[in-house]
Amino acid sequence: MARVVMVHGINNTFGGRPRMAHEWTAALLGGVELAAGLPGTLSNRDIECVFYGDLFRPAGRFLGDDLPFLAAEDVDDPLEVQLLLAWWEAAARSDPGVPPPDGRLLSARATARAALLALANSRFFAHVSERMLVWWLKQVTLYFTQSDVRAAIQRRFASVVRSDTRVVVAHSLGSVVAYEALCAHPDWAVTDFVTLGSPLGVPHVILHRLTPAPQRDHGLKGFWPGSVRRWVNVTDDGDIVALQPRLRDVFGDRVTDVGINNGIAAHDVQRYLTAPEVGAAVLAGLP
């Protein structure tokens, strides 16, 4: 059984499906229990997890820690520069400690260096090293530019969905994975899509790179994802990764945007999953 399928985002390179299932399932059951007002409405036997972080695991051996030796000089893809600049602009809007971009036209590496220096003062990225931040950028780039990686992740997702799957819960980059999978499989019986901290609506960086590409009639609009009847998008306004928290503006009036408060860890998946708003969105899709 897999009535509910969950999929992760970036920064899961060295995890695994059993660990993800243990932590995420417990968190979601907590959110469902808060929404329902009683335990037992959903069980761990109803939930399956899609894990693909190992596909981002670099070959070879690192000296000292788990991260590749990356710096601003390694931010060389236009997608990485665009995403980093978008994070910088969002951080500057929400955090007085982050100086805004000054609008000068700089080289990609100079822009990356300036952005990383500015984000070092961000509360959101307070515990994220420069190497880790660049590694996050590389994972987004790998998904969109390496067709073999993208196809492998899509196969992982499709292999978990069953005939009884009704709800998909997707966090961060996982919402991109799930969206593309749902669009590609309109025959699936999935009725409810719950996105958490999703960057799907970010123009140029994400939206323009989706498959299928957004429609340009009457403004830029994304396609509706396959068999889905209800789409609940849950975002903390302080979640800089999401950038475009209102997906209704991009994917249509059938999207329900819900704002919550995750505290200082705005993008943390367990804080999202334990929210009663997420629990209620999951329950709405279960018979």
CSV table of C-alpha atoms in Angstrom, one decimal:
chain,number,residue,atom,x,y,z
A,1,MET,CA,0.0,0.0,0.0
A,2,ALA,CA,1.1,3.6,-0.7
A,3,ARG,CA,-1.9,5.8,-0.2
A,4,VAL,CA,0.5,8.7,0.5
A,5,VAL,CA,3.8,9.1,-1.3
A,6,MET,CA,6.4,11.7,-0.1
A,7,VAL,CA,9.5,13.0,-1.9
A,8,HIS,CA,12.4,15.0,-0.6
A,9,GLY,CA,14.4,17.9,-2.0
A,10,ILE,CA,18.0,19.0,-2.0
A,11,ASN,CA,20.5,18.3,0.8
A,12,ASN,CA,19.8,14.6,1.2
A,13,THR,CA,22.9,13.3,-0.6
A,14,PHE,CA,24.1,11.1,2.2
A,15,GLY,CA,20.7,9.8,3.5
A,16,GLY,CA,18.7,6.8,2.5
A,17,ARG,CA,15.1,5.7,2.1
A,18,PRO,CA,14.7,3.9,5.5
A,19,ARG,CA,16.0,6.9,7.4
A,20,MET,CA,13.8,9.2,5.5
A,21,ALA,CA,10.8,7.0,6.0
A,22,HIS,CA,11.4,6.8,9.7
A,23,GLU,CA,11.8,10.6,10.2
A,24,TRP,CA,9.3,11.9,7.7
A,25,THR,CA,6.5,9.4,8.5
A,26,ALA,CA,6.6,10.2,12.2
A,27,ALA,CA,6.4,13.9,11.4
A,28,LEU,CA,3.5,13.5,9.0
A,29,LEU,CA,1.6,11.3,11.3
A,30,GLY,CA,2.0,14.0,13.9
A,31,GLY,CA,0.5,16.6,11.6
A,32,VAL,CA,-2.4,14.4,10.6
A,33,GLU,CA,-3.1,13.6,14.2
A,34,LEU,CA,-3.2,17.4,15.0
A,35,ALA,CA,-5.6,18.0,12.1
A,36,ALA,CA,-7.9,15.1,12.8
A,37,GLY,CA,-7.9,15.5,16.6
A,38,LEU,CA,-7.3,11.8,17.2
A,39,PRO,CA,-4.6,9.3,16.4
A,40,GLY,CA,-4.9,6.3,14.1
A,41,THR,CA,-6.4,8.1,11.1
A,42,LEU,CA,-3.3,7.3,9.0
A,43,SER,CA,-0.6,4.7,9.7
A,44,ASN,CA,3.0,4.2,8.6
A,45,ARG,CA,1.8,1.3,6.4
A,46,ASP,CA,-0.1,3.9,4.3
A,47,ILE,CA,3.0,5.9,3.5
A,48,GLU,CA,5.9,5.4,1.1
A,49,CYS,CA,8.9,7.6,0.5
A,50,VAL,CA,10.9,8.4,-2.7
A,51,PHE,CA,14.6,8.8,-2.1
A,52,TYR,CA,17.0,9.9,-4.8
A,53,GLY,CA,19.7,11.9,-3.0
A,54,ASP,CA,22.3,9.2,-3.7
A,55,LEU,CA,22.1,10.1,-7.4
A,56,PHE,CA,23.8,13.4,-6.4
A,57,ARG,CA,26.5,11.6,-4.5
A,58,PRO,CA,29.9,12.6,-6.1
A,59,ALA,CA,32.3,9.9,-7.0
A,60,GLY,CA,35.7,9.7,-5.3
A,61,ARG,CA,36.8,10.5,-1.8
A,62,PHE,CA,36.7,13.8,0.1
A,63,LEU,CA,39.3,14.8,2.7
A,64,GLY,CA,37.9,16.1,5.9
A,65,ASP,CA,34.1,16.1,5.5
A,66,ASP,CA,31.2,15.2,3.3
A,67,LEU,CA,31.2,18.1,0.9
A,68,PRO,CA,33.0,18.6,-2.4
A,69,PHE,CA,35.6,21.4,-2.4
A,70,LEU,CA,33.4,24.1,-3.9
A,71,ALA,CA,33.6,27.9,-3.8
A,72,ALA,CA,32.3,30.9,-5.6
A,73,GLU,CA,34.6,30.2,-8.5
A,74,ASP,CA,32.7,27.0,-9.1
A,75,VAL,CA,29.4,28.8,-9.7
A,76,ASP,CA,29.7,29.0,-13.5
A,77,ASP,CA,26.3,27.8,-14.9
A,78,PRO,CA,23.8,30.6,-15.7
A,79,LEU,CA,21.1,28.7,-13.8
A,80,GLU,CA,23.3,28.7,-10.6
A,81,VAL,CA,24.0,32.4,-10.9
A,82,GLN,CA,20.3,33.2,-11.4
A,83,LEU,CA,19.2,31.1,-8.4
A,84,LEU,CA,21.9,32.4,-6.2
A,85,LEU,CA,21.0,36.0,-7.1
A,86,ALA,CA,17.3,35.2,-6.4
A,87,TRP,CA,18.2,33.9,-3.0
A,88,TRP,CA,20.2,37.0,-2.3
A,89,GLU,CA,17.4,39.4,-3.3
A,90,ALA,CA,14.9,37.4,-1.2
A,91,ALA,CA,17.2,37.4,1.8
A,92,ALA,CA,17.8,41.1,1.5
A,93,ARG,CA,14.0,41.8,1.5
A,94,SER,CA,13.4,39.7,4.6
A,95,ASP,CA,16.5,40.2,6.6
A,96,PRO,CA,17.9,43.7,7.5
A,97,GLY,CA,21.4,42.1,8.0
A,98,VAL,CA,21.7,41.3,4.4
A,99,PRO,CA,22.7,44.1,2.0
A,100,PRO,CA,20.8,44.1,-1.3
A,101,PRO,CA,22.4,43.6,-4.7
A,102,ASP,CA,23.6,47.0,-6.0
A,103,GLY,CA,22.5,46.4,-9.6
A,104,ARG,CA,25.9,46.5,-11.2
A,105,LEU,CA,26.6,44.1,-14.0
A,106,LEU,CA,29.3,41.7,-12.8
A,107,SER,CA,30.8,38.5,-14.1
A,108,ALA,CA,29.2,35.3,-13.0
A,109,ARG,CA,32.0,34.6,-10.5
A,110,ALA,CA,32.0,38.1,-9.2
A,111,THR,CA,28.2,38.0,-8.7
A,112,ALA,CA,28.6,34.6,-7.0
A,113,ARG,CA,31.3,35.9,-4.7
A,114,ALA,CA,29.2,39.1,-3.8
A,115,ALA,CA,26.1,37.0,-3.2
A,116,LEU,CA,27.8,34.4,-1.0
A,117,LEU,CA,29.4,37.2,1.1
A,118,ALA,CA,26.0,38.9,1.5
A,119,LEU,CA,24.2,35.6,2.4
A,120,ALA,CA,26.8,34.9,5.1
A,121,ASN,CA,24.9,37.6,7.1
A,122,SER,CA,21.5,35.9,6.6
A,123,ARG,CA,19.6,34.3,9.4
A,124,PHE,CA,18.1,31.8,7.0
A,125,PHE,CA,21.6,30.6,5.8
A,126,ALA,CA,23.3,31.1,9.2
A,127,HIS,CA,24.3,27.5,9.5
A,128,VAL,CA,25.0,26.9,5.8
A,129,SER,CA,28.6,27.0,4.8
A,130,GLU,CA,29.7,28.5,1.4
A,131,ARG,CA,30.6,25.0,0.2
A,132,MET,CA,27.2,23.6,1.1
A,133,LEU,CA,25.4,26.5,-0.5
A,134,VAL,CA,27.2,26.0,-3.8
A,135,TRP,CA,26.6,22.3,-3.5
A,136,TRP,CA,22.9,23.0,-3.2
A,137,LEU,CA,23.1,25.1,-6.4
A,138,LYS,CA,24.9,22.2,-8.2
A,139,GLN,CA,22.1,19.7,-7.3
A,140,VAL,CA,19.5,22.0,-8.8
A,141,THR,CA,21.6,22.3,-11.9
A,142,LEU,CA,22.2,18.6,-12.2
A,143,TYR,CA,18.5,17.9,-12.2
A,144,PHE,CA,17.8,20.4,-15.0
A,145,THR,CA,20.8,20.0,-17.2
A,146,GLN,CA,21.7,16.3,-16.9
A,147,SER,CA,19.1,14.3,-18.7
A,148,ASP,CA,20.3,11.0,-17.3
A,149,VAL,CA,20.0,12.2,-13.7
A,150,ARG,CA,16.6,13.7,-14.3
A,151,ALA,CA,15.3,10.5,-15.9
A,152,ALA,CA,16.7,8.3,-13.1
A,153,ILE,CA,15.0,10.5,-10.5
A,154,GLN,CA,11.7,10.3,-12.4
A,155,ARG,CA,12.0,6.5,-12.6
A,156,ARG,CA,12.5,6.3,-8.8
A,157,PHE,CA,9.3,8.4,-8.3
A,158,ALA,CA,7.2,6.4,-10.8
A,159,SER,CA,8.3,3.1,-9.2
A,160,VAL,CA,6.7,4.0,-5.9
A,161,VAL,CA,3.3,5.2,-7.1
A,162,ARG,CA,0.7,2.4,-6.8
A,163,SER,CA,-2.9,2.1,-7.9
A,164,ASP,CA,-4.0,3.1,-4.4
A,165,THR,CA,-1.8,6.2,-4.2
A,166,ARG,CA,-4.1,9.2,-3.7
A,167,VAL,CA,-1.8,11.9,-2.1
A,168,VAL,CA,1.7,13.1,-3.1
A,169,VAL,CA,3.5,15.3,-0.5
A,170,ALA,CA,6.6,17.0,-2.0
A,171,HIS,CA,9.2,19.2,-0.4
A,172,SER,CA,11.5,21.8,-2.1
A,173,LEU,CA,13.1,20.4,-5.3
A,174,GLY,CA,11.0,17.3,-4.7
A,175,SER,CA,7.9,19.3,-5.7
A,176,VAL,CA,9.5,19.8,-9.1
A,177,VAL,CA,10.2,16.1,-9.4
A,178,ALA,CA,6.6,15.3,-8.4
A,179,TYR,CA,5.0,17.9,-10.6
A,180,GLU,CA,6.8,16.6,-13.7
A,181,ALA,CA,5.9,13.0,-12.8
A,182,LEU,CA,2.2,13.9,-12.3
A,183,CYS,CA,2.1,15.7,-15.6
A,184,ALA,CA,3.7,12.8,-17.4
A,185,HIS,CA,1.3,10.3,-15.9
A,186,PRO,CA,-2.3,11.6,-16.1
A,187,ASP,CA,-3.5,8.0,-15.8
A,188,TRP,CA,-2.4,7.8,-12.2
A,189,ALA,CA,-5.1,7.8,-9.6
A,190,VAL,CA,-3.5,10.6,-7.5
A,191,THR,CA,-6.1,13.2,-6.6
A,192,ASP,CA,-4.2,15.4,-4.1
A,193,PHE,CA,-0.9,17.2,-4.4
A,194,VAL,CA,0.6,18.9,-1.3
A,195,THR,CA,3.7,21.0,-1.9
A,196,LEU,CA,5.9,22.3,0.9
A,197,GLY,CA,8.4,25.2,0.5
A,198,SER,CA,8.1,24.7,-3.3
A,199,PRO,CA,10.2,26.7,-5.8
A,200,LEU,CA,7.9,25.7,-8.7
A,201,GLY,CA,6.8,29.3,-9.4
A,202,VAL,CA,10.2,30.9,-9.6
A,203,PRO,CA,10.5,32.3,-13.2
A,204,HIS,CA,13.5,31.5,-15.4
A,205,VAL,CA,15.3,29.5,-12.7
A,206,ILE,CA,12.6,26.8,-12.3
A,207,LEU,CA,9.3,27.6,-14.0
A,208,HIS,CA,10.7,28.1,-17.5
A,209,ARG,CA,12.7,24.8,-17.3
A,210,LEU,CA,9.8,22.6,-16.3
A,211,THR,CA,8.5,19.7,-18.5
A,212,PRO,CA,6.0,20.5,-19.8
A,213,ALA,CA,7.0,24.1,-20.3
A,214,PRO,CA,4.6,26.7,-19.1
A,215,GLN,CA,2.0,28.2,-21.5
A,216,ARG,CA,2.4,31.8,-22.7
A,217,ASP,CA,-1.2,32.5,-23.5
A,218,HIS,CA,-2.6,35.3,-21.3
A,219,GLY,CA,0.6,35.5,-19.3
A,220,LEU,CA,2.9,32.7,-18.3
A,221,LYS,CA,0.9,29.8,-16.8
A,222,GLY,CA,2.0,26.3,-15.8
A,223,PHE,CA,0.1,23.2,-16.8
A,224,TRP,CA,-2.2,21.5,-14.3
A,225,PRO,CA,-0.5,18.3,-13.0
A,226,GLY,CA,-2.3,15.3,-14.5
A,227,SER,CA,-5.1,13.7,-12.5
A,228,VAL,CA,-4.8,16.0,-9.5
A,229,ARG,CA,-8.1,17.5,-8.2
A,230,ARG,CA,-6.7,19.5,-5.3
A,231,TRP,CA,-3.4,21.2,-5.0
A,232,VAL,CA,-2.5,22.7,-1.6
A,233,ASN,CA,0.7,24.7,-1.5
A,234,VAL,CA,2.1,25.3,2.0
A,235,THR,CA,4.8,27.9,2.5
A,236,ASP,CA,6.4,29.9,5.3
A,237,ASP,CA,6.8,33.5,4.1
A,238,GLY,CA,10.3,33.4,5.5
A,239,ASP,CA,11.3,30.3,3.4
A,240,ILE,CA,13.8,31.9,0.9
A,241,VAL,CA,14.1,28.6,-1.0
A,242,ALA,CA,10.4,28.9,-2.1
A,243,LEU,CA,10.9,32.5,-3.4
A,244,GLN,CA,7.5,32.5,-5.1
A,245,PRO,CA,5.1,31.4,-2.3
A,246,ARG,CA,1.9,31.9,-4.2
A,247,LEU,CA,1.6,29.2,-6.8
A,248,ARG,CA,-2.0,30.1,-7.5
A,249,ASP,CA,-0.7,33.1,-9.5
A,250,VAL,CA,1.2,30.7,-11.8
A,251,PHE,CA,-0.8,27.5,-11.9
A,252,GLY,CA,-4.3,28.8,-11.6
A,253,ASP,CA,-7.2,29.3,-9.2
A,254,ARG,CA,-7.4,25.7,-8.3
A,255,VAL,CA,-4.3,25.9,-6.2
A,256,THR,CA,-4.9,26.7,-2.6
A,257,ASP,CA,-1.9,28.6,-1.1
A,258,VAL,CA,-1.6,28.2,2.7
A,259,GLY,CA,0.8,30.2,4.8
A,260,ILE,CA,2.3,28.9,8.0
A,261,ASN,CA,5.0,29.8,10.5
A,262,ASN,CA,7.9,27.4,10.9
A,263,GLY,CA,9.9,29.6,13.2
A,264,ILE,CA,13.5,30.2,12.5
A,265,ALA,CA,13.9,27.0,10.5
A,266,ALA,CA,11.5,28.2,7.7
A,267,HIS,CA,12.4,25.5,5.1
A,268,ASP,CA,12.7,22.6,7.5
A,269,VAL,CA,10.7,19.6,6.2
A,270,GLN,CA,9.7,18.2,9.6
A,271,ARG,CA,8.3,21.5,10.7
A,272,TYR,CA,6.2,21.5,7.5
A,273,LEU,CA,5.1,18.0,8.0
A,274,THR,CA,4.0,18.4,11.6
A,275,ALA,CA,1.8,21.4,10.8
A,276,PRO,CA,-1.9,20.7,11.1
A,277,GLU,CA,-2.5,22.5,7.8
A,278,VAL,CA,-0.4,19.9,6.1
A,279,GLY,CA,-2.2,17.1,8.0
A,280,ALA,CA,-5.6,18.5,6.9
A,281,ALA,CA,-4.4,18.7,3.2
A,282,VAL,CA,-3.4,15.0,3.3
A,283,LEU,CA,-6.6,13.9,5.0
A,284,ALA,CA,-8.6,15.6,2.4
A,285,GLY,CA,-7.3,13.2,-0.2
A,286,LEU,CA,-7.9,10.0,1.7
A,287,PRO,CA,-11.2,8.1,1.3
